[in-house]
């Protein structure tokens, strides 16, 4: 493509609302333009990348036996009511005014309905159905550019199986396809187990990219590859360093002492000698949760440990439940069910609230005084904690979710009557899986991972063009003739090339644009080298430059960019 004719409106500055690198650079490189909050137009260069990502996704989905669909984005609301998801999605769901339609945020319902109408027998299974299609979600604070759009492209696929073993196979096929897709895109990614949220179901896994722009927080071990969302991440827990002699229980007057820091300061003891109390309501009954020092309760872990409905008690409920306000609550002299974080197992000489305002109790020995305490892992993992698998220090990083695979089970097939007859002629619900990848997110994450202060650095695996050909001065006939010849040779040899043939901008301007647009290899045709029948090539990633004989150029490009 010739830059003199291309519509690639590069800019020096990005708008103020663009704060993360991918957003800034997609704007500056003329890949996208905003239409409204969270809604973007993809311009030719941006859409070129979208299509490339889609090609890779299609190839890998087809390779696992996926069949491509195209389902409507406009859905009758009725079908979403059958699965209770109008309510489950709440404000995220876009409703069409004056009509009982919604704009689909995902497509489990439509797939289940097609299956209900047409899958009759176990012989019709398994199936993998996918599409790459526009999704609509009224994200509350769309930011981060296309990483969180209100309209975005998703590859969504759905597996239909006769039983759970079949689902396990379909799920594993997807996990492998996802690994191949992200690898083919040149992305560094990691995988984490995740909670299933509004989707329902029993098994799920997320594919993540480490990035400061991410909204998720994950713990990862660089040594063994363990990775988990902090909602569920575990670290190795050391035994509490129990003191040799346990003190007697004793009440301590602690006027106006509320927080663990105030308590530790007041008593001149480390925070790790304090047990923090929190009251939660579990299925209507109060429970006391004890954490070590300043550790916060990880509510996801608490819900997983207790099951059922769990919420923090309201401040105004505390006096009635415990006889004290927050800051003076504790495990001694209480009839509440007491649950403690595993870090408190065997702790002694601990201080906690006395269930009497302005008093604490010292000398608490968990083994002696609290024999009925139930222990669960309820704390958040911190950076530097030891990996549960290999004891290496964990890193806690921000991350962006690129893809998500779920074992759905029969929730949607039962709600929509998607059943089949098994060998014995008995009716069974189809066992479903659901799998999503954000297409724009892949493009944005590529930039998050590959950029510098000058611009984008596309990896050689995937780039809008492989080569950026620059005629330094197009008014020079010799340069022009050589560039034109190289341009046509590259096209003939299937080398994707963006050709800066503009004759009305300076060389410096062209170099800046080339660094901003980020093609992996720049070929620079200038007077001095050309007089010796040579051109310069520059690797965008490293900045390394080489002078190459004109006759060797194509071969060099092939070697550098195309061979594995
Ligand atoms: P998130 O937790 O980031 O909101 P999600 O869990 O709601 O995402 P899924 O329903 O699992 O997302 O959707 C599958 C994939 O679609 C995600 O992994 C992500 O890559 C992409 N995706 C989801 N929401 C958006 C969005 N608002 N903009 C762009 N891509 C999105
Ligand atoms: Mg998700």
Coordinates of C-alpha atoms and ligand atoms in Angstrom, one line a residue:
X1 CA 0.0 0.0 0.0
X2 CA 1.2 3.5 -0.9
X3 CA 1.2 6.0 1.9
X4 CA 0.5 8.8 -0.6
X5 CA -2.8 7.2 -1.3
X6 CA -3.6 5.5 2.0
X7 CA -5.9 6.9 4.7
X8 CA -3.7 6.5 7.8
X9 CA -4.2 9.8 9.7
X10 CA -1.2 9.7 12.1
X11 CA -1.0 12.4 14.7
X12 CA 1.7 13.7 17.0
X13 CA -0.5 13.9 20.0
X14 CA -3.3 11.7 21.4
X15 CA -6.5 13.1 23.0
X16 CA -6.4 13.6 26.7
X17 CA -8.8 10.8 27.5
X18 CA -6.3 8.3 26.1
X19 CA -4.1 7.2 29.0
X20 CA -2.9 3.7 28.3
X21 CA -0.3 3.0 25.7
X22 CA -2.5 0.9 23.4
X23 CA -5.2 3.6 23.3
X24 CA -2.8 6.4 22.8
X25 CA -0.9 4.6 20.0
X26 CA -4.0 3.2 18.2
X27 CA -5.2 6.8 18.1
X28 CA -1.9 8.3 17.0
X29 CA -1.3 5.6 14.4
X30 CA -4.6 6.3 12.8
X31 CA -6.0 2.8 13.6
X32 CA -9.2 3.9 15.4
X33 CA -11.3 7.0 16.0
X34 CA -13.9 7.3 18.7
X35 CA -17.6 7.8 17.9
X36 CA -19.0 7.9 21.4
X37 CA -17.9 6.6 24.8
X38 CA -16.7 3.0 24.3
X39 CA -17.6 3.0 20.6
X40 CA -14.8 3.1 18.0
X41 CA -14.5 3.2 14.3
X42 CA -11.8 1.0 12.9
X43 CA -9.9 2.8 10.1
X44 CA -8.1 0.8 7.4
X45 CA -4.9 0.1 9.3
X46 CA -6.7 -0.9 12.4
X47 CA -9.2 -3.1 10.6
X48 CA -6.3 -4.7 8.8
X49 CA -5.1 -6.0 12.1
X50 CA -8.6 -7.0 13.2
X51 CA -8.8 -9.1 10.0
X52 CA -5.4 -10.7 10.6
X53 CA -6.4 -11.7 14.1
X54 CA -9.7 -13.1 12.8
X55 CA -7.9 -15.1 10.2
X56 CA -5.7 -16.8 12.9
X57 CA -8.8 -17.4 15.1
X58 CA -10.7 -18.9 12.1
X59 CA -7.8 -21.2 11.2
X60 CA -7.5 -22.6 14.7
X61 CA -11.2 -22.9 15.3
X62 CA -11.7 -24.7 12.1
X63 CA -8.8 -27.0 13.0
X64 CA -10.6 -28.2 16.1
X65 CA -13.8 -28.9 14.0
X66 CA -15.5 -25.6 14.7
X67 CA -18.2 -24.6 12.2
X68 CA -18.7 -20.9 11.7
X69 CA -22.1 -19.3 12.2
X70 CA -23.3 -15.7 12.0
X71 CA -26.0 -15.1 14.6
X72 CA -28.1 -11.9 14.9
X73 CA -27.1 -9.2 17.3
X74 CA -30.7 -8.1 17.6
X75 CA -32.5 -10.6 19.8
X76 CA -36.1 -10.8 21.1
X77 CA -36.0 -10.1 24.8
X78 CA -38.2 -13.1 25.4
X79 CA -35.4 -15.6 24.8
X80 CA -33.2 -13.8 27.3
X81 CA -36.0 -14.0 29.9
X82 CA -36.1 -17.8 29.6
X83 CA -32.7 -18.0 31.2
X84 CA -33.2 -15.1 33.6
X85 CA -30.4 -13.2 32.0
X86 CA -32.2 -9.9 31.4
X87 CA -32.0 -9.7 35.2
X88 CA -28.5 -11.2 35.5
X89 CA -26.9 -8.8 33.0
X90 CA -28.9 -5.9 34.4
X91 CA -27.6 -2.5 33.2
X92 CA -25.0 -4.1 31.0
X93 CA -27.7 -5.3 28.6
X94 CA -28.7 -2.8 25.9
X95 CA -32.5 -2.6 25.4
X96 CA -33.9 -1.4 22.1
X97 CA -36.5 1.4 22.8
X98 CA -40.1 0.7 22.0
X99 CA -39.5 -2.9 21.1
X100 CA -38.9 -6.0 23.1
X101 CA -35.5 -6.5 21.8
X102 CA -32.1 -6.5 23.3
X103 CA -28.6 -6.2 21.7
X104 CA -26.9 -9.5 22.5
X105 CA -23.9 -9.3 24.9
X106 CA -23.1 -13.1 24.2
X107 CA -25.0 -15.9 22.4
X108 CA -25.6 -18.9 24.6
X109 CA -29.4 -18.6 24.3
X110 CA -29.5 -18.4 20.5
X111 CA -27.2 -21.4 20.2
X112 CA -29.2 -23.4 22.7
X113 CA -32.4 -22.6 20.8
X114 CA -30.9 -23.7 17.5
X115 CA -29.8 -26.9 19.2
X116 CA -33.2 -27.4 20.7
X117 CA -34.8 -27.2 17.3
X118 CA -32.3 -29.4 15.4
X119 CA -30.2 -31.6 17.6
X120 CA -32.2 -34.7 18.0
X121 CA -30.0 -37.7 18.8
X122 CA -26.7 -38.6 20.3
X123 CA -25.5 -39.2 16.7
X124 CA -25.8 -35.4 16.1
X125 CA -23.2 -34.7 18.8
X126 CA -20.6 -33.5 19.5
X127 CA -20.7 -30.1 17.8
X128 CA -18.5 -27.0 18.0
X129 CA -20.2 -23.9 16.7
X130 CA -18.5 -20.5 16.6
X131 CA -18.8 -17.0 15.2
X132 CA -16.8 -13.8 15.1
X133 CA -19.4 -11.2 15.7
X134 CA -20.3 -7.9 17.3
X135 CA -21.3 -7.9 20.9
X136 CA -22.9 -5.1 22.9
X137 CA -22.4 -4.4 26.5
X138 CA -23.2 -1.2 28.3
X139 CA -20.0 -1.2 30.2
X140 CA -20.4 1.3 33.1
X141 CA -17.1 3.2 32.7
X142 CA -15.8 2.4 29.2
X143 CA -12.1 3.4 29.2
X144 CA -8.9 1.9 28.1
X145 CA -9.9 2.4 24.5
X146 CA -10.9 -0.8 22.7
X147 CA -9.9 -3.0 25.6
X148 CA -13.3 -2.3 27.1
X149 CA -15.7 -1.2 24.4
X150 CA -19.5 -1.0 24.6
X151 CA -19.5 -2.6 21.1
X152 CA -16.8 -5.1 20.4
X153 CA -15.9 -8.1 18.3
X154 CA -15.9 -11.5 20.1
X155 CA -15.1 -14.9 18.8
X156 CA -17.6 -16.9 20.7
X157 CA -17.9 -20.6 20.4
X158 CA -20.1 -23.2 22.0
X159 CA -19.6 -26.9 22.4
X160 CA -22.5 -29.3 22.5
X161 CA -21.8 -32.7 24.0
X162 CA -23.8 -35.7 25.2
X163 CA -22.0 -35.9 28.6
X164 CA -19.4 -34.3 30.9
X165 CA -16.6 -36.4 29.5
X166 CA -17.4 -35.0 26.1
X167 CA -17.4 -31.5 27.5
X168 CA -14.0 -32.1 29.1
X169 CA -12.7 -33.0 25.6
X170 CA -14.3 -30.0 23.9
X171 CA -13.0 -27.8 26.6
X172 CA -9.5 -29.1 26.3
X173 CA -9.6 -28.7 22.5
X174 CA -10.5 -25.1 23.0
X175 CA -7.8 -24.5 25.6
X176 CA -5.3 -25.9 23.1
X177 CA -6.7 -23.8 20.2
X178 CA -6.5 -20.7 22.4
X179 CA -2.8 -21.4 23.2
X180 CA -2.1 -21.7 19.5
X181 CA -4.1 -18.5 18.7
X182 CA -2.3 -16.4 21.2
X183 CA 1.1 -17.9 20.3
X184 CA 0.4 -17.2 16.6
X185 CA -0.3 -13.6 17.5
X186 CA 3.1 -13.4 19.2
X187 CA 1.5 -12.7 22.6
X188 CA 3.1 -13.6 25.9
X189 CA 0.2 -14.9 28.0
X190 CA -0.6 -16.9 31.0
X191 CA -3.5 -19.0 32.1
X192 CA -5.5 -18.8 35.3
X193 CA -8.3 -20.7 36.9
X194 CA -11.2 -18.2 37.5
X195 CA -14.6 -17.9 39.1
X196 CA -17.5 -18.3 36.7
X197 CA -19.5 -15.2 37.6
X198 CA -22.8 -14.5 35.8
X199 CA -22.2 -17.4 33.3
X200 CA -22.9 -20.2 35.8
X201 CA -21.2 -23.5 35.4
X202 CA -18.4 -25.4 37.1
X203 CA -15.0 -25.0 35.4
X204 CA -13.4 -22.0 33.8
X205 CA -10.1 -20.7 32.8
X206 CA -8.9 -17.3 31.7
X207 CA -6.1 -16.4 29.3
X208 CA -4.4 -13.3 30.5
X209 CA -1.8 -10.8 29.4
X210 CA 0.4 -9.0 32.0
X211 CA -0.2 -5.2 31.6
X212 CA -0.3 -2.2 33.9
X213 CA -3.5 -1.3 32.0
X214 CA -5.2 -4.4 33.2
X215 CA -8.2 -4.5 35.5
X216 CA -7.6 -7.9 37.0
X217 CA -4.9 -8.7 39.5
X218 CA -3.1 -12.0 39.3
X219 CA -0.4 -13.8 41.3
X220 CA 2.1 -15.5 39.1
X221 CA 5.2 -17.6 39.7
X222 CA 7.9 -17.1 37.1
X223 CA 9.6 -20.3 38.2
X224 CA 6.9 -23.0 37.8
X225 CA 4.2 -21.1 35.9
X226 CA 1.6 -21.2 38.7
X227 CA -0.9 -18.3 38.0
X228 CA -4.2 -17.4 39.6
X229 CA -6.5 -14.4 39.9
X230 CA -5.9 -13.0 43.4
X231 CA -9.6 -13.8 44.1
X232 CA -8.5 -17.4 44.4
X233 CA -4.7 -17.4 44.4
X234 CA -3.0 -19.4 47.2
X235 CA 0.4 -19.1 48.6
X236 CA 2.3 -21.4 50.9
X237 CA 1.3 -20.6 54.5
X238 CA 4.1 -20.9 57.2
X239 CA 3.2 -22.2 60.6
X240 CA 2.5 -19.4 63.1
X241 CA 5.7 -18.8 65.1
X242 CA 4.1 -19.8 68.4
X243 CA 5.7 -18.4 71.5
X244 CA 7.0 -21.0 74.0
X245 CA 4.9 -19.8 76.9
X246 CA 1.2 -18.9 76.7
X247 CA -0.1 -16.0 78.8
X248 CA -3.3 -16.1 80.7
X249 CA -6.3 -14.4 79.1
X250 CA -6.5 -10.8 80.3
X251 CA -8.6 -7.8 79.6
X252 CA -6.9 -4.6 78.5
X253 CA -8.4 -1.2 78.6
X254 CA -7.8 0.4 75.2
X255 CA -9.7 3.7 75.0
X256 CA -10.4 4.9 71.4
X257 CA -8.3 2.1 69.9
X258 CA -10.1 0.9 66.7
X259 CA -7.8 -0.3 64.1
X260 CA -5.1 -2.9 64.1
X261 CA -2.4 -0.2 63.6
X262 CA -3.8 1.8 66.6
X263 CA -3.8 -1.4 68.7
X264 CA -0.3 -2.3 67.8
X265 CA 0.9 1.2 68.4
X266 CA -1.0 1.5 71.8
X267 CA 0.3 -1.9 73.1
X268 CA 3.7 -1.6 71.5
X269 CA 3.3 -5.0 69.8
X270 CA 3.7 -6.0 66.2
X271 CA 0.5 -6.2 64.1
X272 CA 1.1 -9.9 63.8
X273 CA 0.2 -10.4 67.4
X274 CA -3.2 -8.9 66.7
X275 CA -6.2 -10.9 65.3
X276 CA -8.6 -8.7 63.4
X277 CA -12.3 -9.5 63.6
X278 CA -15.0 -9.0 61.0
X279 CA -18.6 -10.0 61.2
X280 CA -20.4 -11.5 58.1
X281 CA -23.9 -12.7 57.6
X282 CA -23.9 -16.2 56.2
X283 CA -27.4 -17.4 55.0
X284 CA -28.9 -15.0 57.6
X285 CA -26.7 -16.0 60.5
X286 CA -23.8 -14.0 61.8
X287 CA -20.3 -15.5 61.7
X288 CA -17.1 -14.0 63.2
X289 CA -14.1 -14.0 60.8
X290 CA -10.6 -13.6 62.3
X291 CA -7.7 -12.4 60.2
X292 CA -4.0 -12.0 61.1
X293 CA -3.0 -8.4 61.7
X294 CA -3.9 -6.2 58.8
X295 CA -4.9 -9.0 56.4
X296 CA -8.2 -8.2 54.6
X297 CA -10.9 -10.8 54.2
X298 CA -10.8 -12.2 50.6
X299 CA -14.6 -12.3 50.1
X300 CA -14.4 -14.6 47.1
X301 CA -12.5 -17.1 49.1
X302 CA -15.0 -16.7 52.0
X303 CA -17.9 -17.3 49.7
X304 CA -16.2 -20.4 48.2
X305 CA -15.4 -21.7 51.7
X306 CA -18.9 -21.2 53.2
X307 CA -21.1 -21.6 50.2
X308 CA -24.5 -19.9 50.2
X309 CA -25.1 -16.2 50.6
X310 CA -22.5 -14.1 52.4
X311 CA -22.4 -10.4 53.1
X312 CA -20.5 -8.2 55.5
X313 CA -22.6 -7.2 58.5
X314 CA -23.7 -3.5 58.5
X315 CA -22.1 -1.3 61.2
X316 CA -25.5 -0.8 62.9
X317 CA -26.0 -4.6 63.2
X318 CA -22.7 -5.1 65.1
X319 CA -23.7 -3.9 68.6
X320 CA -26.7 -6.3 68.6
X321 CA -24.7 -9.2 67.3
X322 CA -21.6 -8.8 69.4
X323 CA -22.2 -6.3 72.1
X324 CA -19.6 -4.0 70.7
X325 CA -18.8 -1.8 67.7
X326 CA -16.3 -2.5 65.0
X327 CA -12.8 -2.2 66.5
X328 CA -13.7 -4.0 69.8
X329 CA -15.1 -7.3 68.5
X330 CA -13.3 -10.6 69.2
X331 CA -13.5 -14.4 69.5
X332 CA -13.6 -14.7 73.4
X333 CA -16.9 -14.5 75.2
X334 CA -19.0 -15.0 72.1
X335 CA -21.5 -17.6 71.0
X336 CA -20.9 -16.8 67.3
X337 CA -19.5 -19.4 64.9
X338 CA -15.8 -18.4 64.6
X339 CA -13.9 -18.8 61.4
X340 CA -10.2 -18.0 61.2
X341 CA -7.7 -17.6 58.4
X342 CA -5.2 -20.4 58.2
X343 CA -2.4 -18.1 59.1
X344 CA -3.8 -18.0 62.7
X345 CA -3.6 -21.7 63.3
X346 CA -1.7 -22.4 66.5
X347 CA -1.2 -18.7 67.2
X348 CA -0.8 -17.8 70.9
X349 CA -0.4 -14.6 72.9
X350 CA -2.7 -12.8 70.5
X351 CA -4.8 -9.7 71.2
X352 CA -8.3 -9.2 69.8
X353 CA -11.5 -7.3 70.7
X354 CA -13.3 -8.1 74.0
X355 CA -16.8 -7.6 72.6
X356 CA -17.0 -4.6 74.9
X357 CA -16.3 -1.1 73.6
X358 CA -12.8 0.2 74.5
X359 CA -11.6 -3.2 75.7
X360 CA -9.4 -5.9 74.1
X361 CA -8.4 -9.3 75.4
X362 CA -4.7 -10.4 75.4
X363 CA -3.1 -13.8 75.8
X364 CA -5.4 -15.5 73.4
X365 CA -4.1 -19.0 72.5
X366 CA -6.0 -20.3 69.5
X367 CA -5.3 -24.0 70.4
X368 CA -6.2 -23.6 74.1
X369 CA -9.0 -21.0 74.0
X370 CA -10.6 -21.5 70.7
X371 CA -10.8 -25.2 70.1
X372 CA -13.9 -25.0 67.8
X373 CA -12.5 -22.4 65.4
X374 CA -12.8 -23.5 61.7
X375 CA -9.7 -22.6 59.6
X376 CA -9.9 -21.6 56.0
X377 CA -7.5 -19.9 53.6
X378 CA -9.2 -16.4 53.5
X379 CA -6.3 -14.0 52.9
X380 CA -5.1 -12.3 49.8
X381 CA -1.8 -13.4 48.3
X382 CA 0.9 -10.7 48.5
X383 CA 3.9 -10.1 46.3
X384 CA 6.8 -12.1 47.6
X385 CA 4.7 -14.8 49.3
X386 CA 5.9 -18.3 48.5
X387 CA 4.3 -20.2 45.6
X388 CA 2.1 -23.1 46.7
X389 CA 3.8 -25.3 44.1
X390 CA 7.4 -24.5 44.2
X391 CA 7.9 -22.0 47.1
X392 CA 9.5 -19.4 44.8
X393 CA 8.4 -15.8 45.5
X394 CA 5.2 -14.9 43.7
X395 CA 4.7 -11.7 41.7
X396 CA 1.3 -9.9 41.9
X397 CA 0.6 -8.2 38.6
X398 CA -2.2 -6.3 36.8
X399 CA -3.5 -8.3 33.8
X400 CA -5.9 -8.1 30.9
X401 CA -8.3 -11.0 30.2
X402 CA -8.0 -12.0 26.5
X403 CA -10.0 -15.1 26.5
X404 CA -12.2 -17.1 28.8
X405 CA -13.4 -20.7 28.5
X406 CA -16.3 -22.1 30.6
X407 CA -17.8 -25.5 31.3
X408 CA -21.4 -24.4 31.2
X409 CA -23.1 -27.8 31.7
X410 CA -26.8 -27.9 31.2
X411 CA -28.1 -24.6 32.5
X412 CA -28.9 -23.2 29.0
X413 CA -29.9 -26.4 27.4
X414 CA -32.4 -27.1 30.2
X415 CA -33.8 -23.5 30.1
X416 CA -34.3 -23.7 26.4
X417 CA -35.2 -27.4 26.0
X418 CA -32.1 -28.4 24.1
X419 CA -32.3 -32.2 24.6
X420 CA -31.3 -35.3 22.6
X421 CA -32.1 -38.9 22.8
X422 CA -29.3 -41.2 24.0
X423 CA -28.7 -44.8 22.9
X424 CA -31.4 -46.1 25.2
X425 CA -33.9 -43.6 23.7
X426 CA -33.9 -41.5 26.8
X427 CA -34.1 -37.8 26.7
X428 CA -31.0 -35.9 28.0
X429 CA -30.0 -32.3 28.2
X430 CA -27.1 -31.3 25.9
X431 CA -24.0 -30.5 28.0
X432 CA -22.6 -27.2 26.8
X433 CA -19.4 -25.2 27.0
X434 CA -18.9 -21.6 26.1
X435 CA -15.6 -19.9 25.0
X436 CA -14.8 -16.3 24.2
X437 CA -12.0 -14.2 22.8
X438 CA -11.9 -10.5 22.5
X439 CA -10.6 -9.6 19.0
X440 CA -9.9 -5.9 19.6
X441 CA -8.4 -6.8 22.9
X442 CA -5.8 -9.0 21.2
X443 CA -4.8 -6.1 18.9
X444 CA -4.6 -3.7 21.9
X445 CA -2.7 -6.2 24.0
X446 CA -0.2 -6.6 21.2
X447 CA 0.5 -2.9 21.5
X448 CA 0.5 -3.0 25.3
X449 CA 3.3 -5.6 25.1
X450 CA 5.2 -4.2 22.2
X451 CA 5.8 -0.5 22.1
X452 CA 8.3 2.2 23.1
X453 CA 8.2 6.0 23.4
X454 CA 8.3 6.3 19.6
X455 CA 5.4 4.1 18.8
X456 CA 4.2 0.6 18.1
X457 CA 6.5 -2.3 17.6
X458 CA 4.5 -5.1 15.9
X459 CA 5.9 -8.5 16.4
X460 CA 7.0 -10.3 13.2
X461 CA 4.3 -12.9 13.8
X462 CA 1.6 -10.4 13.1
X463 CA 1.8 -6.9 11.8
X464 CA -0.4 -4.8 9.5
X465 CA 2.6 -4.9 7.0
X466 CA 5.9 -6.7 7.4
X467 CA 8.0 -4.0 5.7
X468 CA 7.9 -0.3 5.7
X469 CA 9.6 0.9 2.6
X470 CA 10.9 4.5 2.8
X471 CA 12.0 6.6 -0.1
X472 CA 14.1 9.2 1.7
X473 CA 13.7 11.8 -1.1
X474 CA 11.1 10.9 -3.7
X475 CA 12.2 13.9 -5.8
X476 CA 15.4 12.1 -6.6
X477 CA 14.7 10.1 -9.8
X478 CA 17.1 7.3 -8.9
X479 CA 15.6 6.8 -5.4
X480 CA 12.1 6.9 -6.9
X481 CA 12.9 4.3 -9.6
X482 CA 14.5 2.0 -7.1
X483 CA 11.6 2.3 -4.6
X484 CA 9.0 1.6 -7.3
X485 CA 11.0 -1.5 -8.4
X486 CA 11.4 -2.8 -4.9
X487 CA 7.8 -2.2 -4.1
X488 CA 6.6 -4.2 -7.0
X489 CA 9.1 -7.0 -6.3
X490 CA 8.0 -7.3 -2.7
X491 CA 4.3 -7.5 -3.8
X492 CA 5.2 -10.1 -6.3
X493 CA 7.0 -12.1 -3.6
X494 CA 4.0 -11.8 -1.2
X495 CA 5.9 -9.5 1.1
X496 CA 3.3 -7.2 2.7
X497 CA 4.7 -3.7 2.3
X498 CA 3.7 -0.2 3.3
X499 CA 5.4 2.1 0.9
X500 CA 6.1 5.7 2.0
X501 CA 6.2 7.3 -1.5
X502 CA 5.1 10.7 -0.3
X503 CA 7.1 13.5 -2.0
X504 CA 5.7 16.3 0.1
X505 CA 7.1 15.4 3.6
X506 CA 10.6 15.4 5.0
X507 CA 12.7 12.4 5.7
X508 CA 12.5 13.0 9.4
X509 CA 8.7 13.0 9.2
X510 CA 8.8 9.7 7.4
X511 CA 11.1 8.1 9.9
X512 CA 8.9 9.2 12.8
X513 CA 5.8 7.8 11.1
X514 CA 7.6 4.6 10.4
X515 CA 8.6 4.2 14.1
X516 CA 5.0 5.2 15.2
X517 CA 3.3 2.7 12.8
X518 CA 5.7 0.0 13.9
X519 CA 6.2 -2.4 11.0
X520 CA 8.9 -5.0 12.0
X521 CA 11.4 -4.1 9.3
X522 CA 12.1 -0.7 7.7
X523 CA 13.8 -0.5 4.3
X524 CA 15.4 2.9 3.8
X525 CA 16.4 4.0 0.3
X526 CA 18.7 7.0 0.4
X527 CA 21.1 8.6 -1.9
X528 CA 24.4 7.6 -0.3
X529 CA 23.8 3.9 0.0
X530 CA 22.1 3.8 -3.3
X531 CA 25.2 5.2 -5.0
X532 CA 26.9 1.9 -3.9
X533 CA 23.9 -0.2 -4.9
X534 CA 22.9 -0.6 -1.3
X535 CA 19.9 0.1 1.0
X536 CA 19.6 0.3 4.8
X537 CA 17.3 -1.9 6.8
X538 CA 16.3 -1.2 10.3
X539 CA 14.7 -3.6 12.8
X540 CA 12.0 -1.7 14.6
X541 CA 12.2 -3.8 17.7
X542 CA 15.9 -3.4 18.4
X543 CA 16.8 -0.4 16.3
X544 CA 19.6 -2.4 14.8
X545 CA 20.5 -1.2 11.3
X546 CA 22.2 -3.1 8.5
X547 CA 23.4 -2.1 5.0
X548 CA 22.3 -4.6 2.4
X549 CA 23.2 -5.1 -1.2
X550 CA 20.2 -4.3 -3.4
X551 CA 20.4 -7.8 -4.9
X552 CA 20.2 -9.4 -1.5
X553 CA 17.3 -7.4 -0.1
X554 CA 14.4 -9.7 -0.8
X555 CA 16.4 -12.7 0.4
X556 CA 17.3 -10.9 3.6
X557 CA 13.7 -9.9 4.2
X558 CA 12.5 -13.4 3.7
X559 CA 15.1 -14.7 6.1
X560 CA 14.5 -12.2 8.8
X561 CA 10.7 -12.1 8.7
X562 CA 9.3 -15.2 7.2
X563 CA 11.3 -18.2 8.2
X564 CA 10.8 -19.7 11.6
Ligands
LIG1 P1 -14.3 -8.7 31.7 O1 -14.1 -9.5 32.9 O2 -13.0 -8.0 31.1 O3 -15.4 -7.7 31.7 P2 -15.9 -10.7 30.7 O4 -15.5 -11.7 31.7 O5 -17.2 -10.0 30.9 O6 -14.7 -9.7 30.6 P3 -16.4 -12.7 28.8 O7 -17.9 -12.7 28.9 O8 -15.7 -13.8 29.3 O9 -15.9 -11.3 29.3 O10 -16.1 -12.4 27.2 C1 -15.1 -13.1 26.5 C2 -14.0 -12.2 26.0 O11 -14.5 -11.1 25.3 C3 -13.2 -11.6 27.1 O12 -12.2 -12.5 27.5 C4 -12.6 -10.4 26.5 O13 -11.5 -10.7 25.7 C5 -13.7 -9.9 25.5 N1 -14.5 -8.8 26.1 C6 -15.4 -8.9 27.1 N2 -15.9 -7.7 27.3 C7 -15.3 -6.8 26.4 C8 -15.4 -5.4 26.2 N3 -16.3 -4.7 26.9 N4 -14.6 -4.9 25.2 C9 -13.8 -5.6 24.5 N5 -13.6 -7.0 24.7 C10 -14.4 -7.5 25.7
LIG2 MG1 -14.6 -13.3 31.7

